[in-house]
Coordinates of N, CA and C in Angstrom, one line a residue:
M167 N 0.9 -1.1 0.0 CA 0.1 0.1 0.0 C 0.8 1.2 0.1
G168 N 0.6 2.3 -0.8 CA 1.4 3.3 -1.1 C 1.1 4.3 0.3
I169 N 1.8 5.4 0.4 CA 1.8 6.4 1.4 C 0.3 7.2 1.3
T170 N 0.1 7.3 0.1 CA -1.2 8.0 -0.3 C -2.4 7.5 0.3
Q171 N -2.5 6.0 -0.2 CA -3.7 5.1 0.3 C -3.6 4.9 1.8
E172 N -2.3 4.8 2.4 CA -2.3 4.6 3.8 C -2.8 5.8 4.6
V173 N -2.4 7.1 4.2 CA -2.9 8.3 4.7 C -4.5 8.2 4.7
T174 N -5.0 7.9 3.6 CA -6.5 7.8 3.5 C -7.1 7.0 4.6
E175 N -6.6 5.8 4.6 CA -7.1 4.7 5.5 C -6.9 5.2 7.0
R176 N -5.8 5.7 7.3 CA -5.6 6.1 8.6 C -6.5 7.3 8.9
L177 N -6.7 8.2 8.1 CA -7.8 9.3 8.2 C -9.2 8.9 8.4
R178 N -9.5 7.9 7.5 CA -10.8 7.2 7.5 C -11.2 6.5 9.0
A179 N -10.1 6.0 9.4 CA -10.3 5.3 10.8 C -10.4 6.1 11.7
L180 N -9.7 7.2 11.8 CA -9.6 8.2 12.9 C -11.0 9.0 12.9
A181 N -11.6 9.2 11.7 CA -12.9 9.9 11.5 C -13.9 9.1 12.0
A182 N -13.7 7.8 11.9 CA -14.9 7.0 12.4 C -14.7 6.6 13.8
G183 N -13.7 7.0 14.5 CA -13.5 6.8 15.7 C -12.8 5.3 16.0
E184 N -12.3 4.6 15.0 CA -11.9 3.3 15.1 C -10.2 3.3 15.1
G185 N -9.6 4.5 14.8 CA -8.1 4.4 14.7 C -7.6 4.9 16.1
S186 N -6.2 4.6 16.4 CA -5.6 5.2 17.3 C -4.9 6.4 17.2
P187 N -5.1 7.5 17.7 CA -4.3 8.7 17.2 C -2.9 8.6 17.6
E188 N -2.5 7.9 18.5 CA -1.1 7.6 19.0 C -0.3 6.7 17.9
E189 N -1.0 5.8 17.4 CA -0.5 4.8 16.4 C -0.3 5.8 15.1
A190 N -1.3 6.6 14.7 CA -1.4 7.2 13.5 C -0.3 8.4 13.5
S191 N -0.1 9.1 14.7 CA 1.1 9.9 14.9 C 2.4 9.3 14.7
A192 N 2.7 8.3 15.2 CA 4.0 7.4 15.2 C 4.2 7.2 13.9
W193 N 3.3 6.6 13.2 CA 3.3 6.3 11.8 C 3.8 7.2 10.8
A194 N 3.0 8.5 11.0 CA 3.2 9.6 10.2 C 4.7 10.1 10.4
L195 N 5.0 10.3 11.8 CA 6.4 10.6 11.9 C 7.5 9.8 11.3
S196 N 7.3 8.6 11.4 CA 8.1 7.6 10.7 C 8.3 7.8 9.3
V197 N 7.3 7.9 8.6 CA 7.1 8.1 7.3 C 7.6 9.3 6.8
M198 N 7.6 10.3 7.5 CA 8.0 11.7 7.2 C 9.6 11.7 7.1
E199 N 10.2 10.8 8.0 CA 11.7 10.7 8.1 C 12.3 9.9 6.8
G200 N 11.4 9.4 6.0 CA 11.8 8.6 4.9 C 12.0 9.4 3.5
D201 N 12.1 8.6 2.5 CA 12.6 9.4 1.3 C 11.7 9.0 0.1
A202 N 10.5 8.5 0.4 CA 9.6 8.1 -0.7 C 9.2 9.4 -1.4
P203 N 9.1 9.0 -2.9 CA 8.7 10.1 -3.7 C 7.4 10.8 -3.4
E204 N 6.5 10.2 -3.0 CA 5.2 10.7 -2.5 C 5.3 11.9 -1.5
L205 N 6.4 11.9 -0.8 CA 6.6 12.9 0.2 C 7.0 14.3 -0.3
E206 N 7.2 14.2 -1.6 CA 7.3 15.5 -2.4 C 6.0 16.2 -2.6
E207 N 4.9 15.6 -2.7 CA 3.5 16.0 -2.8 C 3.1 16.7 -1.7
E208 N 2.8 18.0 -1.9 CA 2.4 19.0 -0.8 C 1.3 18.5 -0.1
N209 N 0.2 17.8 -0.7 CA -1.1 17.6 0.0 C -0.6 16.3 0.8
V210 N 0.2 15.4 0.4 CA 0.6 14.2 1.2 C 1.3 14.7 2.5
W211 N 2.2 15.6 2.3 CA 3.2 16.0 3.3 C 2.4 16.8 4.4
N212 N 1.4 17.6 3.9 CA 0.5 18.2 4.8 C -0.3 17.3 5.6
A213 N -0.8 16.3 5.0 CA -1.7 15.3 5.7 C -0.8 14.5 6.8
L214 N 0.4 14.2 6.3 CA 1.3 13.5 7.2 C 1.7 14.6 8.5
D215 N 1.7 15.7 8.1 CA 2.0 16.6 9.2 C 0.9 16.8 10.2
Q216 N -0.3 16.7 9.5 CA -1.5 16.7 10.6 C -1.5 15.5 11.3
L217 N -1.4 14.3 10.8 CA -1.5 13.0 11.4 C -0.5 13.0 12.5
S218 N 0.7 13.6 12.3 CA 1.9 13.4 13.2 C 1.4 14.2 14.6
G219 N 0.4 15.1 14.5 CA 0.0 15.7 15.6 C -1.4 15.1 16.2
A220 N -1.8 14.0 15.5 CA -3.2 13.6 16.0 C -3.4 13.3 17.3
D221 N -2.3 13.0 18.2 CA -2.3 12.4 19.5 C -2.1 13.5 20.6
L222 N -2.0 14.9 20.1 CA -1.8 16.0 20.9 C -2.8 16.1 21.8
M223 N -2.6 16.6 23.2 CA -3.5 16.6 24.1 C -3.7 18.2 24.6
L224 N -4.8 18.6 25.1 CA -5.1 20.0 25.6 C -4.6 19.8 27.0
D225 N -5.0 18.9 27.7 CA -4.7 18.5 29.1 C -4.7 17.0 29.2
P226 N -4.2 16.4 30.3 CA -4.2 15.0 30.3 C -5.4 14.2 29.9
D227 N -6.6 14.8 30.1 CA -7.8 14.0 29.9 C -8.5 14.6 28.3
T228 N -7.8 15.6 27.8 CA -8.6 16.2 26.8 C -7.9 16.3 25.4
P229 N -8.3 15.4 24.3 CA -7.4 15.4 23.1 C -7.6 16.6 22.4
M230 N -6.6 17.1 21.7 CA -6.9 18.4 20.9 C -7.7 18.2 19.8
H231 N -7.7 16.9 19.2 CA -8.3 16.8 18.0 C -9.3 15.6 18.2
G232 N -10.5 15.6 17.4 CA -11.4 14.5 17.7 C -11.9 14.1 16.2
E233 N -13.0 13.3 16.3 CA -13.5 12.7 15.0 C -13.8 13.8 14.0
E234 N -14.4 14.8 14.4 CA -15.0 15.9 13.6 C -13.8 16.4 12.8
Q235 N -12.6 16.8 13.6 CA -11.5 17.4 13.0 C -10.8 16.3 12.1
F236 N -10.7 15.2 12.3 CA -10.2 14.1 11.5 C -10.9 14.0 10.3
Q237 N -12.3 14.1 10.3 CA -13.2 14.1 9.2 C -12.8 15.3 8.3
Q238 N -12.6 16.5 8.9 CA -12.2 17.5 8.0 C -10.9 17.4 7.3
W239 N -9.8 16.8 8.1 CA -8.6 16.5 7.5 C -8.7 15.5 6.3
L240 N -9.7 14.5 6.5 CA -9.9 13.4 5.4 C -10.5 14.3 4.2
Q241 N -11.5 15.0 4.3 CA -12.2 15.7 3.1 C -11.1 16.7 2.5
E242 N -10.5 17.3 3.3 CA -9.3 18.3 2.6 C -8.3 17.3 1.8
F243 N -7.9 16.3 2.4 CA -6.9 15.4 1.7 C -7.4 14.8 0.4
L244 N -8.7 14.3 0.5 CA -9.5 13.6 -0.6 C -9.7 14.7 -1.7
K245 N -9.9 15.8 -1.3 CA -10.3 16.8 -2.3 C -9.0 17.3 -3.2
N246 N -7.9 17.0 -2.8 CA -6.6 17.3 -3.5 C -5.8 16.2 -3.8
V247 N -6.3 15.0 -3.8 CA -5.4 13.8 -4.2 C -6.3 12.6 -4.8
S248 N -5.6 12.1 -5.7 CA -6.4 10.9 -6.4 C -6.1 9.6 -5.9
V249 N -6.9 9.0 -5.1 CA -6.6 7.7 -4.5 C -7.2 6.6 -5.2
T250 N -6.4 5.5 -5.6 CA -6.8 4.4 -6.3 C -6.9 3.3 -5.5

């Protein structure tokens, strides 16, 4: 699975409340350290940047981002990329 497809799947899972923000963040940071050609695509890089912060907390009990925000990220990503 390519990075673009993986970003889509992770955003869909987070938007549906089924994904782990911590896992998505760790995955995104790992991918961003790589040299895959897809990282040159601004939309992919921006989505990875957003995912890398998916686990940020406002305080110990309150996540900064929730399903609604993840849905917005997904819509923005899909608007600007072709996923096969």
